[in-house]
Structures are given as structure tokens and as C-alpha cells.
Tab-separated table of C-alpha atoms in Angstrom:
chain	number	residue	atom	x	y	z
A	1	MET	CA	-22.152	-1.314	-6.401
A	2	GLY	CA	-19.582	0.765	-8.261
A	3	ILE	CA	-18.784	4.453	-8.494
A	4	GLY	CA	-21.703	6.733	-7.891
A	5	GLY	CA	-23.499	4.035	-5.894
A	6	SER	CA	-24.900	4.415	-2.403
A	7	LEU	CA	-23.146	2.368	0.236
A	8	GLU	CA	-26.294	2.231	2.355
A	9	GLN	CA	-28.226	0.642	-0.517
A	10	CYS	CA	-25.531	-1.875	-1.500
A	11	GLN	CA	-23.856	-2.595	1.831
A	12	ALA	CA	-24.587	-6.305	1.516
A	13	ASP	CA	-22.671	-6.391	-1.776
A	14	TRP	CA	-19.332	-5.866	-0.046
A	15	GLN	CA	-17.270	-7.858	2.441
A	16	CYS	CA	-14.821	-5.216	3.663
A	17	ASP	CA	-12.885	-7.664	5.808
A	18	PRO	CA	-9.058	-7.443	5.682
A	19	GLY	CA	-8.967	-10.937	7.170
A	20	LEU	CA	-10.270	-12.629	3.999
A	21	PRO	CA	-7.797	-15.275	2.774
A	22	GLY	CA	-7.296	-13.674	-0.630
A	23	VAL	CA	-6.758	-10.208	0.833
A	24	GLN	CA	-4.191	-11.454	3.345
A	25	SER	CA	-2.358	-13.450	0.671
A	26	LEU	CA	-2.154	-10.397	-1.587
A	27	GLY	CA	-0.776	-8.404	1.338
A	28	GLN	CA	1.974	-10.974	1.845
A	29	LEU	CA	2.994	-10.883	-1.816
A	30	PHE	CA	2.869	-7.146	-2.531
A	31	PHE	CA	3.799	-4.172	-0.323
A	32	SER	CA	4.186	-6.480	2.656
A	33	SER	CA	5.813	-3.890	4.925
A	34	SER	CA	5.823	-0.168	5.642
A	35	SER	CA	8.806	0.259	3.365
A	36	SER	CA	10.115	3.600	2.170
A	37	SER	CA	10.479	2.359	-1.426
A	38	HIS	CA	6.902	1.610	-2.409
A	39	ASP	CA	7.349	3.711	-5.548
A	40	ALA	CA	10.170	1.408	-6.719
A	41	GLU	CA	8.113	-1.730	-6.074
A	42	ALA	CA	5.063	-0.233	-7.812
A	43	ALA	CA	7.181	0.802	-10.814
A	44	ALA	CA	8.621	-2.714	-11.142
A	45	LEU	CA	5.128	-4.248	-10.980
A	46	VAL	CA	3.726	-1.790	-13.529
A	47	SER	CA	6.651	-2.496	-15.868
A	48	PHE	CA	6.034	-6.234	-15.587
A	49	ALA	CA	2.317	-5.819	-16.335
A	50	HIS	CA	3.048	-3.657	-19.385
A	51	SER	CA	5.478	-6.309	-20.637
A	52	CYS	CA	2.624	-8.826	-20.484
A	53	GLY	CA	0.204	-6.599	-22.404
A	54	VAL	CA	-0.667	-2.967	-23.027
A	55	PRO	CA	-3.544	-1.391	-21.056
A	56	ASP	CA	-5.782	-1.161	-24.157
A	57	HIS	CA	-5.558	-4.961	-24.489
A	58	TYR	CA	-5.277	-5.863	-20.826
A	59	SER	CA	-7.256	-9.077	-21.306
A	60	GLU	CA	-4.197	-10.524	-23.069
A	61	ALA	CA	-1.872	-9.939	-20.068
A	62	LEU	CA	-2.106	-13.519	-18.821
A	63	VAL	CA	0.575	-15.288	-16.768
A	64	ASP	CA	0.718	-19.057	-16.314
A	65	HIS	CA	1.365	-20.829	-13.038
A	66	GLN	CA	5.093	-21.354	-13.587
A	67	SER	CA	5.753	-17.718	-14.512
A	68	TRP	CA	3.608	-16.571	-11.601
A	69	LEU	CA	5.590	-18.564	-9.039
A	70	ALA	CA	8.862	-17.423	-10.576
A	71	ARG	CA	7.733	-13.810	-10.196
A	72	VAL	CA	6.185	-13.728	-6.704
A	73	GLY	CA	6.805	-17.145	-5.129
A	74	GLY	CA	9.691	-18.476	-3.094
A	75	GLY	CA	10.036	-19.518	0.537
A	76	ALA	CA	7.135	-18.536	2.752
A	77	ASN	CA	5.393	-16.809	-0.179
A	78	ASP	CA	4.610	-20.065	-1.982
A	79	VAL	CA	1.406	-20.660	-0.019
A	80	ALA	CA	0.199	-17.080	-0.516
A	81	ALA	CA	1.118	-17.188	-4.219
A	82	ALA	CA	-0.823	-20.425	-4.705
A	83	THR	CA	-3.837	-18.998	-2.863
A	84	VAL	CA	-3.954	-15.855	-5.010
A	85	PHE	CA	-3.399	-17.801	-8.235
A	86	ASN	CA	-6.215	-20.253	-7.506
A	87	MET	CA	-8.661	-17.545	-6.436
A	88	MET	CA	-7.926	-15.109	-9.275
A	89	ALA	CA	-7.525	-17.637	-12.107
A	90	THR	CA	-9.342	-16.582	-15.254
A	91	ASP	CA	-10.658	-20.073	-16.044
A	92	ALA	CA	-12.033	-23.033	-14.130
A	93	VAL	CA	-8.876	-25.140	-14.466
A	94	ALA	CA	-6.617	-22.331	-13.140
A	95	ARG	CA	-4.300	-22.046	-16.128
A	96	GLY	CA	-3.458	-18.359	-15.718
A	97	VAL	CA	-4.158	-15.045	-14.011
A	98	ASN	CA	-4.558	-11.571	-15.486
A	99	MET	CA	-1.805	-9.300	-14.155
A	100	TYR	CA	-3.927	-6.159	-14.498
A	101	GLU	CA	-6.618	-7.693	-12.305
A	102	VAL	CA	-4.085	-8.922	-9.751
A	103	LEU	CA	-2.104	-5.680	-9.518
A	104	SER	CA	-5.209	-3.475	-9.482
A	105	CYS	CA	-6.487	-5.428	-6.486
A	106	ALA	CA	-3.012	-5.420	-4.882
A	107	PHE	CA	-2.809	-1.614	-5.108
A	108	PHE	CA	-6.435	-1.151	-4.040
A	109	LEU	CA	-6.365	-3.511	-1.052
A	110	SER	CA	-2.872	-2.781	0.294
A	111	ALA	CA	-2.841	-1.926	3.994
A	112	HIS	CA	0.465	-0.043	3.670
A	113	LEU	CA	-0.398	2.364	0.856
A	114	PRO	CA	-2.248	5.627	1.532
A	115	LYS	CA	-5.171	6.422	-0.719
A	116	TYR	CA	-3.402	8.866	-3.021
A	117	VAL	CA	-0.488	6.451	-3.498
A	118	LYS	CA	-2.998	3.777	-4.530
A	119	VAL	CA	-4.532	6.187	-7.055
A	120	ALA	CA	-1.102	7.113	-8.449
A	121	ALA	CA	-0.145	3.445	-8.887
A	122	LEU	CA	-3.471	2.623	-10.564
A	123	CYS	CA	-3.159	5.561	-12.975
A	124	ALA	CA	0.414	4.547	-13.817
A	125	LEU	CA	-0.773	0.999	-14.474
A	126	TRP	CA	-3.743	1.860	-16.676
A	127	SER	CA	-2.603	5.031	-18.419
A	128	SER	CA	-0.272	5.105	-21.412
A	129	ARG	CA	0.451	8.807	-20.799
A	130	ASP	CA	3.193	10.222	-18.607
A	131	ASP	CA	0.721	12.572	-16.869
A	132	GLY	CA	-1.510	9.673	-15.771
A	133	ARG	CA	-4.621	10.786	-17.634
A	134	LEU	CA	-7.251	8.105	-18.215
A	135	SER	CA	-9.671	7.977	-21.099
A	136	VAL	CA	-13.243	6.884	-20.458
A	137	GLU	CA	-12.385	3.543	-22.040
A	138	SER	CA	-9.270	3.105	-19.860
A	139	ALA	CA	-11.168	4.115	-16.719
A	140	GLY	CA	-13.882	1.620	-17.637
A	141	GLY	CA	-11.273	-1.102	-18.094
A	142	LEU	CA	-9.709	-0.246	-14.728
A	143	ILE	CA	-13.019	-0.484	-12.888
A	144	CYS	CA	-14.054	-3.649	-14.765
A	145	ALA	CA	-10.792	-5.431	-13.933
A	146	LEU	CA	-10.865	-4.176	-10.351
A	147	LEU	CA	-14.458	-5.250	-9.701
A	148	LEU	CA	-13.857	-8.637	-11.319
A	149	GLY	CA	-10.743	-9.163	-9.213
A	150	LEU	CA	-12.564	-8.133	-6.034
A	151	HIS	CA	-15.336	-10.558	-6.954
A	152	ARG	CA	-12.815	-13.392	-7.324
A	153	LEU	CA	-11.385	-12.494	-3.893
A	154	ALA	CA	-14.898	-12.535	-2.323
A	155	VAL	CA	-14.695	-8.838	-1.431
A	156	LEU	CA	-17.472	-8.078	-3.944
A	157	VAL	CA	-20.330	-10.525	-3.541
A	158	PRO	CA	-22.410	-10.161	-6.756
A	159	SER	CA	-21.002	-10.335	-10.267
A	160	PRO	CA	-19.711	-7.032	-11.692
A	161	PRO	CA	-21.965	-5.029	-14.027
A	162	PRO	CA	-21.356	-4.989	-17.798
A	163	ARG	CA	-18.571	-2.848	-19.278
A	164	GLU	CA	-21.035	-0.502	-20.984
A	165	ASP	CA	-22.812	0.285	-17.701
A	166	ILE	CA	-19.487	1.071	-16.037
A	167	GLU	CA	-18.446	3.452	-18.826
A	168	ASN	CA	-21.839	5.165	-18.520
A	169	ASP	CA	-21.132	5.622	-14.794
A	170	VAL	CA	-17.781	7.204	-15.649
A	171	CYS	CA	-19.492	9.632	-18.022
A	172	ARG	CA	-22.024	10.537	-15.338
A	173	ILE	CA	-19.195	11.276	-12.908
A	174	LEU	CA	-17.587	13.504	-15.550
A	175	TRP	CA	-20.871	15.352	-15.950
A	176	VAL	CA	-21.003	15.989	-12.189
A	177	LEU	CA	-17.392	17.203	-12.137
A	178	ARG	CA	-17.510	19.445	-15.200
A	179	LYS	CA	-21.178	20.438	-15.432
A	180	ASN	CA	-21.290	19.774	-19.170
A	181	GLN	CA	-22.213	16.896	-21.433
A	182	PRO	CA	-19.320	14.367	-21.559
A	183	CYS	CA	-18.467	12.029	-24.404
A	184	ARG	CA	-16.570	8.764	-24.716
A	185	GLY	CA	-13.536	10.622	-26.064
A	186	ASP	CA	-13.021	12.654	-22.868
A	187	VAL	CA	-10.150	11.978	-20.471
A	188	LEU	CA	-9.916	12.172	-16.680
A	189	ALA	CA	-7.003	14.096	-15.218
A	190	PHE	CA	-5.101	12.570	-12.319
A	191	GLU	CA	-6.507	15.220	-9.965
A	192	GLU	CA	-10.047	14.343	-11.067
A	193	VAL	CA	-9.463	10.675	-10.235
A	194	LEU	CA	-8.211	11.753	-6.794
A	195	LEU	CA	-11.330	13.840	-6.321
A	196	ILE	CA	-13.601	10.942	-7.306
A	197	THR	CA	-12.058	8.767	-4.577
A	198	GLU	CA	-12.836	11.526	-2.074
A	199	MET	CA	-16.342	12.542	-3.168
A	200	ASP	CA	-17.746	9.083	-3.903
A	201	TRP	CA	-18.721	7.671	-0.511
A	202	SER	CA	-18.692	4.027	-1.603
A	203	MET	CA	-15.153	4.186	-2.993
A	204	CYS	CA	-13.933	6.296	-0.067
A	205	HIS	CA	-15.305	3.844	2.493
A	206	ILE	CA	-14.100	0.683	0.729
A	207	MET	CA	-10.580	2.032	0.123
A	208	GLY	CA	-10.398	3.237	3.722
A	209	ALA	CA	-11.456	-0.154	5.062
A	210	PHE	CA	-8.297	-1.715	3.632
A	211	THR	CA	-5.862	0.991	4.739
A	212	GLY	CA	-4.067	0.150	7.977
A	213	LEU	CA	-0.500	1.259	8.742
A	214	ALA	CA	-0.744	4.119	6.247
A	215	GLU	CA	-3.023	5.945	8.692
A	216	MET	CA	-0.488	6.076	11.519
A	217	PRO	CA	-0.636	9.488	13.237
A	218	ALA	CA	2.387	11.755	13.242
A	219	ALA	CA	4.800	11.826	16.170
A	220	PRO	CA	4.425	14.888	18.442
A	221	ASN	CA	7.994	16.096	17.938
A	222	VAL	CA	8.000	15.603	14.164
A	223	ALA	CA	6.320	17.971	11.735
A	224	ALA	CA	3.114	16.320	10.587
A	225	SER	CA	3.588	17.477	7.013
A	226	ASP	CA	7.098	15.997	6.847
A	227	LEU	CA	5.986	12.671	8.316
A	228	ALA	CA	2.964	12.476	6.037
A	229	SER	CA	4.961	13.249	2.919
A	230	GLU	CA	7.768	10.813	3.729
A	231	LYS	CA	5.879	8.002	5.465
A	232	ALA	CA	2.628	8.049	3.502
A	233	ALA	CA	4.017	8.768	0.060
A	234	GLY	CA	6.136	5.635	0.245
A	235	THR	CA	9.102	7.334	-1.439
A	236	HIS	CA	12.667	7.944	-0.338
A	237	SER	CA	13.458	10.588	2.211
A	238	ASP	CA	14.242	13.231	-0.404
A	239	ALA	CA	10.569	13.277	-1.428
A	240	GLY	CA	9.661	15.188	1.726
A	241	PHE	CA	12.609	17.535	1.299
A	242	LYS	CA	11.533	18.407	-2.250
A	243	ARG	CA	8.279	19.811	-0.889
A	244	ALA	CA	10.147	21.889	1.677
A	245	GLU	CA	12.587	23.038	-0.989
A	246	ALA	CA	9.716	24.100	-3.234
A	247	GLY	CA	8.212	26.085	-0.337
A	248	ASN	CA	11.511	27.891	0.263
A	249	ARG	CA	11.835	29.188	-3.292
A	250	GLY	CA	9.854	32.287	-2.434
A	251	ARG	CA	12.184	33.089	0.476
A	252	GLY	CA	15.334	33.361	-1.633
A	253	GLY	CA	18.323	31.167	-2.298
A	254	ALA	CA	19.179	30.564	1.366
A	255	GLY	CA	16.112	28.435	1.993
A	256	ALA	CA	16.707	26.421	-1.169
A	257	ALA	CA	20.347	25.925	-0.211
A	258	ARG	CA	19.344	24.666	3.228
A	259	GLY	CA	16.825	22.293	1.645
A	260	SER	CA	19.362	20.893	-0.823
A	261	THR	CA	21.978	20.508	1.942
A	262	ARG	CA	19.516	18.664	4.148
A	263	LYS	CA	18.608	16.362	1.265
A	264	SER	CA	22.222	15.499	0.479
A	265	VAL	CA	22.963	14.789	4.163
A	266	ALA	CA	19.908	12.525	4.412
A	267	SER	CA	20.847	10.634	1.248
A	268	SER	CA	24.394	10.042	2.438
A	269	SER	CA	23.212	8.905	5.892
A	270	VAL	CA	20.804	6.390	4.375
A	271	ALA	CA	23.635	4.958	2.280
A	272	ARG	CA	25.883	4.472	5.352
A	273	VAL	CA	23.579	2.745	7.833
A	274	THR	CA	25.570	0.633	10.291
A	275	ALA	CA	24.778	-1.055	13.583
A	276	THR	CA	25.901	2.084	15.389
A	277	THR	CA	23.646	4.401	13.403
A	278	ALA	CA	20.753	1.951	13.724
A	279	SER	CA	21.171	1.888	17.511
A	280	SER	CA	20.607	5.663	17.530
A	281	LEU	CA	17.003	4.917	16.533
A	282	LEU	CA	16.404	1.792	18.625
A	283	SER	CA	18.970	0.117	20.851
A	284	ARG	CA	19.447	-3.640	20.862
A	285	ARG	CA	17.551	-3.907	24.144
A	286	GLU	CA	14.659	-1.826	22.765
A	287	VAL	CA	14.475	-4.008	19.655
A	288	LEU	CA	14.457	-7.240	21.675
A	289	ASP	CA	11.846	-5.833	24.077
A	290	ALA	CA	9.733	-4.771	21.109
A	291	PHE	CA	9.992	-8.277	19.691
A	292	ASP	CA	8.782	-9.773	22.987
A	293	ILE	CA	5.783	-7.416	22.937
A	294	PHE	CA	5.128	-8.289	19.301
A	295	LYS	CA	5.148	-12.020	20.054
A	296	ALA	CA	2.698	-11.537	22.924
A	297	ILE	CA	0.349	-9.440	20.765
A	298	HIS	CA	0.588	-11.961	17.941
A	299	ALA	CA	-0.261	-14.841	20.277
A	300	GLU	CA	-3.234	-13.032	21.825
A	301	GLN	CA	-4.544	-11.953	18.430
A	302	THR	CA	-4.641	-15.539	17.167
A	303	ARG	CA	-6.753	-16.508	20.201
A	304	LEU	CA	-9.428	-13.898	19.487
A	305	PRO	CA	-12.799	-15.286	18.330
A	306	PRO	CA	-13.655	-14.743	14.656
A	307	LYS	CA	-15.589	-11.622	13.715
A	308	VAL	CA	-19.353	-12.122	13.524
A	309	ASN	CA	-20.082	-8.911	11.605
A	310	VAL	CA	-17.340	-7.925	9.185
A	311	GLN	CA	-18.633	-4.341	9.092
A	312	GLN	CA	-18.100	-3.842	12.830
A	313	PRO	CA	-14.614	-3.190	14.227
A	314	ARG	CA	-13.024	-6.005	16.198
A	315	ASP	CA	-12.904	-5.655	19.981
A	316	VAL	CA	-9.228	-5.586	20.990
A	317	THR	CA	-9.677	-5.027	24.729
A	318	ALA	CA	-8.781	-8.683	25.324
A	319	ILE	CA	-5.266	-8.101	23.952
A	320	ARG	CA	-3.622	-7.045	27.211
A	321	SER	CA	-0.128	-6.914	25.727
A	322	LEU	CA	-1.038	-3.646	23.987
A	323	ALA	CA	-0.631	-1.900	27.344
A	324	LYS	CA	3.083	-2.772	27.285
A	325	ILE	CA	3.660	-0.390	24.357
A	326	LYS	CA	5.045	2.774	25.949
A	327	SER	CA	4.314	5.151	23.069
A	328	SER	CA	0.648	6.150	23.130
A	329	GLN	CA	0.717	6.919	19.407
A	330	VAL	CA	2.083	3.522	18.463
A	331	GLN	CA	-0.390	1.875	20.832
A	332	LEU	CA	-3.268	3.743	19.153
A	333	SER	CA	-2.028	2.828	15.670
A	334	VAL	CA	-1.700	-0.856	16.559
A	335	LYS	CA	-5.174	-0.883	18.127
A	336	ARG	CA	-6.623	0.695	14.993
A	337	LEU	CA	-4.862	-1.877	12.828
A	338	LEU	CA	-6.030	-4.848	14.893
A	339	SER	CA	-9.598	-3.524	15.142
A	340	LYS	CA	-9.808	-3.793	11.359
A	341	GLY	CA	-8.874	-7.469	11.525
A	342	GLN	CA	-5.440	-6.969	9.977
A	343	GLN	CA	-2.324	-8.807	11.076
A	344	LEU	CA	0.389	-6.835	12.839
A	345	GLU	CA	3.767	-7.317	11.138
A	346	LEU	CA	7.104	-7.141	12.889
A	347	ARG	CA	8.737	-4.847	10.339
A	348	GLY	CA	5.894	-2.368	10.457
A	349	PHE	CA	5.846	-2.481	14.252
A	350	LEU	CA	9.569	-1.721	14.495
A	351	GLN	CA	9.237	1.147	12.032
A	352	MET	CA	6.339	2.624	13.992
A	353	LEU	CA	8.400	2.549	17.188
A	354	ALA	CA	11.366	4.188	15.459
A	355	VAL	CA	9.235	6.874	13.796
A	356	SER	CA	7.486	7.666	17.085
A	357	LYS	CA	10.837	8.654	18.620
A	358	GLY	CA	11.267	11.173	15.826
A	359	TYR	CA	15.063	11.182	15.692
A	360	ALA	CA	15.526	10.242	12.027
A	361	GLU	CA	13.915	8.321	9.214
A	362	CYS	CA	13.708	4.555	9.648
A	363	THR	CA	14.695	2.961	6.340
A	364	ASP	CA	14.863	-0.621	5.139
A	365	ALA	CA	18.563	-0.650	6.049
A	366	HIS	CA	17.680	0.077	9.690
A	367	VAL	CA	15.011	-2.641	9.723
A	368	ARG	CA	17.481	-5.110	8.209
A	369	ILE	CA	19.849	-4.523	11.134
A	370	PHE	CA	17.007	-4.764	13.684
A	371	GLU	CA	15.995	-8.135	12.248
A	372	SER	CA	19.587	-9.399	12.405
A	373	TRP	CA	19.712	-8.504	16.107
A	374	ILE	CA	16.533	-10.488	16.720
A	375	THR	CA	17.695	-13.578	14.824
A	376	GLU	CA	21.049	-13.503	16.636
A	377	LYS	CA	19.707	-13.180	20.191
A	378	ALA	CA	16.205	-14.660	20.162
A	379	GLN	CA	17.281	-18.215	19.171
A	380	LEU	CA	14.203	-18.889	17.062
A	381	THR	CA	13.354	-22.205	15.428
A	382	ASP	CA	12.775	-22.520	11.695
A	383	SER	CA	9.004	-22.554	12.181
A	384	GLU	CA	9.180	-19.391	14.283
A	385	LEU	CA	11.338	-17.657	11.673
A	386	ILE	CA	8.672	-18.403	9.066
A	387	LYS	CA	5.882	-17.454	11.466
A	388	TYR	CA	7.344	-14.011	12.146
A	389	ARG	CA	8.564	-13.625	8.535
A	390	LEU	CA	12.215	-13.500	9.507
A	391	ASP	CA	13.209	-16.345	7.176
A	392	LYS	CA	13.509	-13.932	4.243
A	393	PRO	CA	15.346	-10.776	5.353
A	394	LEU	CA	14.929	-7.591	3.400
A	395	PRO	CA	17.174	-7.624	0.325
A	396	PRO	CA	20.248	-5.394	0.430
A	397	PRO	CA	20.100	-2.144	-1.532
A	398	GLN	CA	20.982	-2.514	-5.185
A	399	PRO	CA	23.964	-0.637	-6.622
A	400	PRO	CA	23.261	2.509	-8.654
A	401	GLY	CA	21.975	1.667	-12.108
A	402	ALA	CA	20.786	-1.840	-11.229
A	403	ASP	CA	17.132	-0.855	-11.618
A	404	ALA	CA	17.665	1.351	-14.671
A	405	ALA	CA	14.928	-0.528	-16.507
A	406	HIS	CA	12.340	0.744	-14.020
A	407	ALA	CA	13.804	4.241	-13.560
A	408	ALA	CA	11.432	5.885	-16.032
A	409	GLY	CA	8.384	4.225	-14.480
A	410	ARG	CA	9.531	5.172	-11.008
A	411	ARG	CA	10.030	8.813	-12.002
A	412	ARG	CA	6.533	8.762	-13.495
A	413	ILE	CA	4.978	7.505	-10.259
A	414	GLN	CA	7.007	9.964	-8.195
A	415	ALA	CA	5.777	12.802	-10.414
A	416	LEU	CA	2.173	11.745	-9.769
A	417	LEU	CA	2.849	11.594	-6.026
A	418	ARG	CA	4.266	15.113	-6.086
A	419	ARG	CA	1.206	16.329	-7.994
A	420	ALA	CA	-1.061	14.742	-5.391
A	421	GLN	CA	0.748	16.726	-2.668
A	422	GLN	CA	0.437	20.069	-4.434
A	423	PRO	CA	-1.903	22.622	-2.785
A	424	GLU	CA	-3.823	22.913	-6.060
A	425	ALA	CA	-4.649	19.209	-5.970
A	426	GLN	CA	-5.690	19.409	-2.301
A	427	GLN	CA	-8.008	22.349	-3.067
A	428	TRP	CA	-9.387	20.926	-6.342
């Protein structure tokens, strides 16, 4: 069932269906788009969980219904917030939810976070150390809360095993990694947790089943390493430039100067996104045409029959509107997303189209302008605005210093993301 288990022997224990009501509701509440600021959102969520209770006493991090709605509800999210609260309530009368359980499942099941970003967010949530190390007790608490949350969401069918059995599994994994006798006082490095998610087939398969837009292939005229570091890491555009700058250190000061110049130009361009700069990625006509294609795909997807076997990919050949997508890469990514039973989102679709052209990075500011063009020209009703999630536009960027309370947590997550991209971590 858990780590170290065989998927072939416990396949009936899991319902790896992204279309489950609880999974879809979590996806609407957390990391609901392919945004470039996932590290900021994760840092804010981790800070909120730590304010409710420390990781060593995570069972005390309970939030009542009123505080829960004030945190994640509002507008179209009220239905999703109520669904998650009722399914993940810690008691029969639904008086509260445990934030560590909710956020662990939100990180684990997100369709927009790559695997190593999920691991970084989980380590930041459950570790009290800046380097993300987890003790055997903390790792056991993480897995216990995660399995219990997945059981409440109907992803895990049977009840989770006892805490002692899970900690014994963690020790056995340590013995396999280090080839020596572990003890309960040992700690797992962040790179070891990454390795466990790669070497353990059950965890690798289950995490991969709930990863959708994060697996989008790179555009042919964009360096794959740059696109992977910027798109998949979920950080701002300077994250990819830091890797290039680090690689240029061995070639002298000229390479580092070019890297720093490129980073400063990118940062200034992101801060000055206007309708003119947004049209350099996608013109108004391209955005409106993309919205028409999106509406057709959305309508055809809702008419598909329900999946009989959740383990088998969904047949998407009946969705004829996919052929209208001109970019073969975007078409392949959308087909892969729909075959997993996940819902295509307008914001993610627009970002995929912009990234496939490879001219520049598509930020939230660009998407905000694209959405304004659609709402101005498409003449949508209130129900259609809610249906396509255009009733709540992306919030404008905050002024410098507005999120100072989460700056330390964000730097911590960004440091873990940089460590995950290091060659040493890839060759561990």
C-alpha cells in the first residue's frame, strides 16, 4: 500500500482517477493554473499550516468551517471548498479539517506541479529545518497524514496502516539506500526523498497519475532545459537564468555578466506587461480563436461517457475539436491531459499556446490581459463566466514587500528547487 509496496499486488487499493470529486475540488482550490509563482503560493500555504500547528504536533493544526471558507472560499470556490471540507473532516459532524492532511494531499495530487516541486513543497511543510531534512518521525507523520487524506478523498481504498508500521517502512528504505542498519534518530536528506519517489514504483506511478500540465513537452525552438527549469519549477523567470548563470561561472566573467543582464531584462519586462507586449505572444484574434477551440473541447469532453476502468486511459478520439489546435505539441499535451480524465483549463491552455511559440515567457500578467480580451469580446453570461472560471480574474501583482511575511518560506522552497536541479541530485 505505502512505500516499498508492490503496485501489482495492491493495485486494487488505489483509485488513481483525477476525475474523483475530491481531487477535482482540491485542484480548483490550490494551484489551479499553470502559474509561474507556484513557489509563492506554496510558501503562503506552508506558513499558514505552521501558524496552525508545528509539524511535530500536526494533529493540533485544525481549522473550523468558518476559518476554512475565509481562507480558500469565495465566489466559484465555495462549492469546491465545501466539498473538500466535508470529505476531509476529522470527525463525523464535520467540525474541522487538519491543514497538514489537506495541504499534503493538495501538493501530492496537483496536476500543475512536477514531481520534484511536490517533493520540495512537502519537505518544506513537514521539516523544521531550512535544508528540508526529515527525521524518521517526521517522514512517518507525513506519510500517515498523506495516506489518511487520500483515504478520505477515496483515492486510497483501505484504511491506512498504523504509524509504527509506516516508520518501520521508512527505516527499511533507509537501509536500502545506505546499506547499514538505520535507527529512529536518522534523518532523510532532501535528495534521498527525491530518490525514493523515483525508485519506489508505487509512489512513482501514483504521483505520475496525478501530474497533467506539468508534463508538457518543450517547444522545438526553445531550449528544453530552460523550459523545464522555468515552466516545471513553478518559479519566476529568473530561476532558469540562475542555472545558466551558474553554468557560465567556469567560462569567466563574460558569461556571468550576460546571464545577469538577461535576468535583469526579463525581470523588467515582466513588470511592464501591457496589451502591446501581450499581443507579441498571442494576438487578440489568436486568443479569441483559442477560446472558441477551448469551448468546443470543453463541450465535447462533458459529453464523453464515464470511464469504466479508472486505470485505463480515456479514449479522446471522439473529441474532434482537438484537430483544430495548430501546434502539434499543444495538441499532444492536451490529449495527454484529457486521457487522464483531467479537466482542461482556459488559463493553462492559453499558456501552452504562448509557450509553444517560444517568443518569451508567458506570465500571469499576460494571462490577465488575455482573459480581459475574452470577457470584452465574447459577451459571456454570468453562468458562462463561472463555467470557464473567468468570474475571478487573476489578482494583480502585489507591490514589493507586500508578501514579506512569506519571503523566508519562499526562499526556502526556491533553495530546495535549485538543489533538485543540481547535477549531483540528478545523479544521486
